[in-house]
Short mmCIF file of C-alpha atoms in Angstrom, two decimals:
data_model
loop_
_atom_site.label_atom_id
_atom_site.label_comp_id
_atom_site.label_asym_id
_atom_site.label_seq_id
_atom_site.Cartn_x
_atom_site.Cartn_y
_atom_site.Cartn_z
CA UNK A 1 73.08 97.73 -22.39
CA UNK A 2 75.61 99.33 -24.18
CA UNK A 3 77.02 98.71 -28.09
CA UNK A 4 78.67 96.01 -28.83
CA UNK A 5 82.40 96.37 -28.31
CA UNK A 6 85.55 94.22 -29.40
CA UNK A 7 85.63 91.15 -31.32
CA UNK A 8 84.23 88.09 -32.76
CA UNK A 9 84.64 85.14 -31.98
CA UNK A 10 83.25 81.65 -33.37
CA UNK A 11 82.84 78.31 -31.05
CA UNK A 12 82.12 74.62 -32.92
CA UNK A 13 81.71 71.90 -30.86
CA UNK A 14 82.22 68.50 -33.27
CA UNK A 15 82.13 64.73 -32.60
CA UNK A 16 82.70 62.50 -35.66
CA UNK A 17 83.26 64.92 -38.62
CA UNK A 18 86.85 65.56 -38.90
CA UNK A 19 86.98 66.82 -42.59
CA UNK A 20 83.41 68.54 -42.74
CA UNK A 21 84.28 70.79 -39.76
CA UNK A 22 87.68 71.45 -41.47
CA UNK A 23 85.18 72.58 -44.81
CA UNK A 24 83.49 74.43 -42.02
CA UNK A 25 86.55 76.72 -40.45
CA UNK A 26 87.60 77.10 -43.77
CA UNK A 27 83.42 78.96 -44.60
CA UNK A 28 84.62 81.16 -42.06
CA UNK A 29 87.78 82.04 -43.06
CA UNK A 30 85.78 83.35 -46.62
CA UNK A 31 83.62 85.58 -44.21
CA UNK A 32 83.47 89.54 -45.49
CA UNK A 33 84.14 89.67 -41.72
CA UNK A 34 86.06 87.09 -40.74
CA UNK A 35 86.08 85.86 -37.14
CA UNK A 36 88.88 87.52 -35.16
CA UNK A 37 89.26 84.13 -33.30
CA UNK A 38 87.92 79.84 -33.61
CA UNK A 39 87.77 77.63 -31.17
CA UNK A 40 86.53 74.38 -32.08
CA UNK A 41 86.36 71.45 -28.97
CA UNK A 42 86.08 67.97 -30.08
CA UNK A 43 85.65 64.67 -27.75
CA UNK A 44 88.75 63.34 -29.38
CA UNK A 45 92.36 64.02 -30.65
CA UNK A 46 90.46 62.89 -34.15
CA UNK A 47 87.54 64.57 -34.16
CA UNK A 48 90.00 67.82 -34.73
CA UNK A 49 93.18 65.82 -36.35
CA UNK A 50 92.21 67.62 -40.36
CA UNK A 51 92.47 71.20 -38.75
CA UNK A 52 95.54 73.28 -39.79
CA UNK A 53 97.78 74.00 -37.01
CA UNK A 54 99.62 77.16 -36.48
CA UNK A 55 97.43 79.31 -36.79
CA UNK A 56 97.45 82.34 -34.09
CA UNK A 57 93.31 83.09 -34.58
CA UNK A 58 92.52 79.18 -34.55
CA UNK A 59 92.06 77.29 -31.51
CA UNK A 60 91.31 73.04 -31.57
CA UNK A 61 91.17 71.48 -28.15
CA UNK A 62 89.83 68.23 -26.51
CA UNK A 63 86.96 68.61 -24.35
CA UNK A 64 84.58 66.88 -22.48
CA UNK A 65 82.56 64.80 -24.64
CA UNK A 66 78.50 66.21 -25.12
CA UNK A 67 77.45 69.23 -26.55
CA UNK A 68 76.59 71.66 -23.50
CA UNK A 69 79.83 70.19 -22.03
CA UNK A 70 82.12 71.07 -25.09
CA UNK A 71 80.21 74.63 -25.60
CA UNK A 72 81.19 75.79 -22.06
CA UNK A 73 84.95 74.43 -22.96
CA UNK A 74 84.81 76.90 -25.55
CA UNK A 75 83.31 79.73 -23.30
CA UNK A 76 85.90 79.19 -20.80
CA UNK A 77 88.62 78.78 -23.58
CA UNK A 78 87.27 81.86 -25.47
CA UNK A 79 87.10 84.02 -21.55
CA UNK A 80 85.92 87.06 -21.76
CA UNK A 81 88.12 89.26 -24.18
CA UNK A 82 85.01 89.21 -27.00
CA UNK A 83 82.48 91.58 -27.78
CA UNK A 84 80.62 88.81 -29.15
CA UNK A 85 80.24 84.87 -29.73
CA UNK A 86 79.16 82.99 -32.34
CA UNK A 87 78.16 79.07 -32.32
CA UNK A 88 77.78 77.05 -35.34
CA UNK A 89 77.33 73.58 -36.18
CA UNK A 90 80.09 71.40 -36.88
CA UNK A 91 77.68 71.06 -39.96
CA UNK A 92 76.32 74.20 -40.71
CA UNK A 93 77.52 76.32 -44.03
CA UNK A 94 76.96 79.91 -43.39
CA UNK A 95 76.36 82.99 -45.55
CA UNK A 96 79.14 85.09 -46.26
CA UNK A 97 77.83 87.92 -44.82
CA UNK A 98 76.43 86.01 -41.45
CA UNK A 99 79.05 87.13 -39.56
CA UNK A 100 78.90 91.10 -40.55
CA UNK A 101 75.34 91.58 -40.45
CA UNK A 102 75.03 90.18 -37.45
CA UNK A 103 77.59 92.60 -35.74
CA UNK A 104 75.67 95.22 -37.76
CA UNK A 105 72.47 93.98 -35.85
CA UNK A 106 74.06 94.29 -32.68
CA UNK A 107 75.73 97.92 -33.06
CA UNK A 108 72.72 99.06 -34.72
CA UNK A 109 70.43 98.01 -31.75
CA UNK A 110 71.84 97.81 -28.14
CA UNK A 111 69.17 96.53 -26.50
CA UNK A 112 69.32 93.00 -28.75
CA UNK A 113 71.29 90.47 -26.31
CA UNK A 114 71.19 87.58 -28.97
CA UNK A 115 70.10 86.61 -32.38
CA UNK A 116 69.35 83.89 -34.72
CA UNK A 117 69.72 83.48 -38.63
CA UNK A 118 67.22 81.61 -41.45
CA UNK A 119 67.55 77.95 -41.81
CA UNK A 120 67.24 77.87 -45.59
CA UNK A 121 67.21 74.22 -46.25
CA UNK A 122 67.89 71.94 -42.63
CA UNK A 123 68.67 67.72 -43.65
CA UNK A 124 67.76 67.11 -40.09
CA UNK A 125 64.37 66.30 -41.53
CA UNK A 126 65.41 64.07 -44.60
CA UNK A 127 68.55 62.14 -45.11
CA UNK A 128 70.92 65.17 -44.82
CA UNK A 129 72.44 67.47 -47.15
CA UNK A 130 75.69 67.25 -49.45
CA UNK A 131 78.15 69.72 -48.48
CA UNK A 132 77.70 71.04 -52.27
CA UNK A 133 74.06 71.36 -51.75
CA UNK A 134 74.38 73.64 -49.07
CA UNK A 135 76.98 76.00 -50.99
CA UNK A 136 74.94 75.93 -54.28
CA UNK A 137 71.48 77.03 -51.64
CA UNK A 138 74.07 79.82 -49.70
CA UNK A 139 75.83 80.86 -52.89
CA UNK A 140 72.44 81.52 -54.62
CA UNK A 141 70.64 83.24 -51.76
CA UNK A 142 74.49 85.34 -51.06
CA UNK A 143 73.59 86.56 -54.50
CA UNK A 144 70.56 87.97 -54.25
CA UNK A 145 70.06 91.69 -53.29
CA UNK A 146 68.89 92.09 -48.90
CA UNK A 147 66.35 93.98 -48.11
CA UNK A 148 65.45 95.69 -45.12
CA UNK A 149 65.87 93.41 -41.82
CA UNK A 150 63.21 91.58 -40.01
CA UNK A 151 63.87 90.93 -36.24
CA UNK A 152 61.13 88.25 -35.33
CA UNK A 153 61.37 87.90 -31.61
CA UNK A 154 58.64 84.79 -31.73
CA UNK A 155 61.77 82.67 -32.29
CA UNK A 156 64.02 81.64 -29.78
CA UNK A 157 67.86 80.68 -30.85
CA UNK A 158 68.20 77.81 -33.11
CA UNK A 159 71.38 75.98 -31.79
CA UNK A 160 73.19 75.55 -35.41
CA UNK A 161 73.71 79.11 -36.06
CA UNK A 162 73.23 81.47 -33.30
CA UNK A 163 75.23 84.54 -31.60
CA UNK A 164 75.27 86.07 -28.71
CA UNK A 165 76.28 89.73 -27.41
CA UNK A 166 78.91 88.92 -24.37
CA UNK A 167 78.00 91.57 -22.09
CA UNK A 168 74.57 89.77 -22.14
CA UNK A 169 76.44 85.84 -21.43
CA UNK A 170 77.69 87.45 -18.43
CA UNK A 171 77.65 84.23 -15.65
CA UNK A 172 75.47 81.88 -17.93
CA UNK A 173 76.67 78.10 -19.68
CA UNK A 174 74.86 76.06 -21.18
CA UNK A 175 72.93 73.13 -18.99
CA UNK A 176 75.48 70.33 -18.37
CA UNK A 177 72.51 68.35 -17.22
CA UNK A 178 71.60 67.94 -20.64
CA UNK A 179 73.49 65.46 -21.52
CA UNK A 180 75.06 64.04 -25.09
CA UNK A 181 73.03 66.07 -28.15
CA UNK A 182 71.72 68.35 -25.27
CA UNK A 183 68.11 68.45 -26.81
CA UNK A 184 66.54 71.92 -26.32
CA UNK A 185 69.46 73.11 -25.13
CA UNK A 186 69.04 76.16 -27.59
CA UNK A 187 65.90 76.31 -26.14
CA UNK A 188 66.75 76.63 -22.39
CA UNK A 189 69.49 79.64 -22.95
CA UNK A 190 67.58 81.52 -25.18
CA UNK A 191 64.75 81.68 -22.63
CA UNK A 192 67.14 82.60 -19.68
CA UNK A 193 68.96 85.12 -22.40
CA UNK A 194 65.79 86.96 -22.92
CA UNK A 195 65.76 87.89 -19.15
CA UNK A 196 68.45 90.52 -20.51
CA UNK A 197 67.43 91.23 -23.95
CA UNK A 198 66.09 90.85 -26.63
CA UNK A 199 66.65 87.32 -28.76
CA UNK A 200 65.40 86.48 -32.00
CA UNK A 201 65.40 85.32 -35.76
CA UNK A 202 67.07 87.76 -38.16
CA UNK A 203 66.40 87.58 -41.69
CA UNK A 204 69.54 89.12 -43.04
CA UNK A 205 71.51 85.80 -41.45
CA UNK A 206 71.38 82.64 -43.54
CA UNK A 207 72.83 79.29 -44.14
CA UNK A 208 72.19 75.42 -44.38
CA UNK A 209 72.14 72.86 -41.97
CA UNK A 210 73.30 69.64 -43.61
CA UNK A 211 71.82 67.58 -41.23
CA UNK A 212 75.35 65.38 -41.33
CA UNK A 213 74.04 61.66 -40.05
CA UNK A 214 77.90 60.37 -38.69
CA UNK A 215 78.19 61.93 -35.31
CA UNK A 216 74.87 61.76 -34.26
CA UNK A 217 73.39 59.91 -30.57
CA UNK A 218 71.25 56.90 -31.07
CA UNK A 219 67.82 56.72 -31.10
CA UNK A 220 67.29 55.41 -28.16
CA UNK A 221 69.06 58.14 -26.15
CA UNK A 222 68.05 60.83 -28.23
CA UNK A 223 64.19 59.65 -27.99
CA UNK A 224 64.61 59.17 -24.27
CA UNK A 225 65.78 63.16 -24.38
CA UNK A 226 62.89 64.17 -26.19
CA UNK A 227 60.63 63.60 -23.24
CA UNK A 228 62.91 64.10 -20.24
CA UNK A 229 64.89 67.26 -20.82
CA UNK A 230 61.13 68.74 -22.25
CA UNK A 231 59.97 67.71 -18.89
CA UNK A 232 63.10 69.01 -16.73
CA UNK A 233 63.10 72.15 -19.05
CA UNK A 234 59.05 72.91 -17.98
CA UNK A 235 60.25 72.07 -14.25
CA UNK A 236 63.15 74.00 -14.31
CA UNK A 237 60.87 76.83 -15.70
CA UNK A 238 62.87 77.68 -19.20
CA UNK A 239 60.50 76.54 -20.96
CA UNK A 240 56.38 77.11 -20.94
CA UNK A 241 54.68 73.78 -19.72
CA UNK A 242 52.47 73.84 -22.83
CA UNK A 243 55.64 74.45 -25.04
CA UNK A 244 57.29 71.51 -23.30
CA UNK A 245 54.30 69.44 -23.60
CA UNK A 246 53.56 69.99 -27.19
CA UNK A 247 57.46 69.49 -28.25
CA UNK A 248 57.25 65.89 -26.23
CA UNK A 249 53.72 64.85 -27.49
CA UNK A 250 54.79 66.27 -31.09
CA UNK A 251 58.07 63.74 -30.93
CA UNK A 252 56.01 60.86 -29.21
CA UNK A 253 53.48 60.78 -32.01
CA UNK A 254 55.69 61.25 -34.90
CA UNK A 255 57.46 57.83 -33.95
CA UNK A 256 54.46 56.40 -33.48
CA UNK A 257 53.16 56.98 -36.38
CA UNK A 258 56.60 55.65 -38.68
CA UNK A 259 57.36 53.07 -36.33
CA UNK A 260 56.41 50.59 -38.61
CA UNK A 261 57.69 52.13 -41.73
CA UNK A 262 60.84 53.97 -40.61
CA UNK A 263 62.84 56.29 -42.76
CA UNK A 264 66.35 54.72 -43.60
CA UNK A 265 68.28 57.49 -41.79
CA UNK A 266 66.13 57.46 -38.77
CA UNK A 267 66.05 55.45 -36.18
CA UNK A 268 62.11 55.71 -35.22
CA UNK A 269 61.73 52.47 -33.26
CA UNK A 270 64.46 53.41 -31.06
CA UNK A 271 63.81 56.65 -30.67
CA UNK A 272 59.68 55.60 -29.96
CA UNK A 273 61.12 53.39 -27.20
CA UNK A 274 63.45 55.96 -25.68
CA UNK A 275 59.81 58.25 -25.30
CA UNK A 276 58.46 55.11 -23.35
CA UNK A 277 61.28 54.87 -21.39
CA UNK A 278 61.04 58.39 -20.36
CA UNK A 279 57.49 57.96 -20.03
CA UNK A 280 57.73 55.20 -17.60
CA UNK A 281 59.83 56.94 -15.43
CA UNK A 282 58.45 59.58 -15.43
CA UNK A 283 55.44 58.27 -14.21
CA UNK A 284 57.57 56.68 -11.41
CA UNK A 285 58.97 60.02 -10.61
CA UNK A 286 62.45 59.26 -11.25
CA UNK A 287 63.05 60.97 -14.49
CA UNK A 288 66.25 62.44 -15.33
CA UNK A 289 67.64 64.09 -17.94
CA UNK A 290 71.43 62.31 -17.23
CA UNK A 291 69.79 59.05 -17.18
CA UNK A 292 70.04 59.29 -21.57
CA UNK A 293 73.86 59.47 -21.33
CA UNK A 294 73.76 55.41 -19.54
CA UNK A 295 71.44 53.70 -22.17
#
């Protein structure tokens, strides 16, 4: 595999969060490197209705609506005129530097197809994040000297913040069978990624995932996920059975265990009966990962 070649470029796919992806494409426009183009693919003409117009290196467009769906809008939108694409969260705040070191990562090392950056605080396991929480943690950590890099291939892309070399994407989407919030998603294309590279965790990228609650699937299709696209993943062979079984079981027993004392921003009783859902037909052999899109 050769070095990288030509240019940046930055997808967001967002449902929901008109001004916080607007706070977001305006993060990247303070990049050291700024991306030389962003596309961002909404489900509606409000999801993108904040974003300036005008601009030459800023594309908004209506796409299908679930997140594999609107990530291979943006592939096709962005063709194949970059030397490398980024995808971020529609609520993920980024170092200032994520955007340089990582093309410093991939000029400095040819044979890394993709790479991943630190999660330094994630709300997806609380109530969420403020957007000025996550620019005081970025700010602060931006601050402080970098030391040398550590490339830990044990970790596979984490869909907020994740970037891949395009000579490497050559032929692959994203699974439009996993529908809606696409769970694992990251999962599956890292795995099939690492057939033609190497993929991991960088330490010298950084930001915060805010965890942003408007947006989001309910629980019952996103518990429902949790179990079927684990168990299509393992079948499909993306993912290790153990892995798969571990992420499901992990998922089934955590709303278990709060389903009678829920947190306020998550919806454990629907998500727990989503897992028996999947379960059940699973058992009947009739398990799909679509079948979370009709609930």
């Amino acid at each position: 595999m050769t070095s990288l070649g030509g240019a940046i470029a930055v997808i967001i796919a967002t449902r929901g969060r008109p001004a916080l992806v607007t706070e977001i494409v305006g993060a990247l426009d303070e990049q050291s490197r700024r991306p030389d183009h962003i596309f961002v693919v909404g489900c509606s003409d409000d999801d993108i209705s904040l974003l300036p117009t005008g601009r030459p290196d800023l594309t908004a467009a209506v796409g299908r609506t679930g997140l594999t769906l609107q990530r291979n809008d943006g592939l096709r939108l962005a063709s194949d005129v970059f030397g490398a694409l980024a995808f971020f969260d529609d609520d993920f705040w980024p170092s200032r530097f994520w955007l340089e070191n990582a093309l410093a990562l991939f000029d400095g090392d040819p044979s890394i197809a993709g790479l991943t950056g630190q999660v330094l605080a994630d709300g997806i396991s609380g109530p969420g994040l403020s957007l000025a929480e996550a620019q005081t943690i970025v700010a602060a950590r931006d601050g402080e000297p970098s030391g040398p890099t550590r490339f830990d291939e044990s970790f596979g892309p984490y869909g907020c913040n994740m970037v891949f070399r395009a000579k490497a994407m050559t032929g692959m989407a994203f699974d439009e069978r996993l529908p809606l919030y696409g769970w694992l998603e990251d999962a599956d294309f890292g795995a099939r990624l690492k057939r033609r590279g190497r993929m991991g965790r960088a330490d010298t990228l950084w930001g915060v995932h805010l965890g942003a609650r408007g947006g989001r699937e309910k629980g019952l299709r996103l518990g429902y996920s949790q179990i079927a696209n684990a168990f299509y993943l393992a079948r499909k062979g993306s993912l290790d059975w153990r892995f798969a079984a571990r992420r499901a079981a992990g998922n089934l027993a955590a709303n278990m265990l709060r389903f009678a004392a829920p947190e306020l921003h998550i919806d454990r009783r629907g998500r727990l009966f989503g897992n028996l859902l999947a379960l059940g037909d699973l058992a009947l052999g009739r398990v799909t990962p679509e079948r979370a899109a009709d609930l």
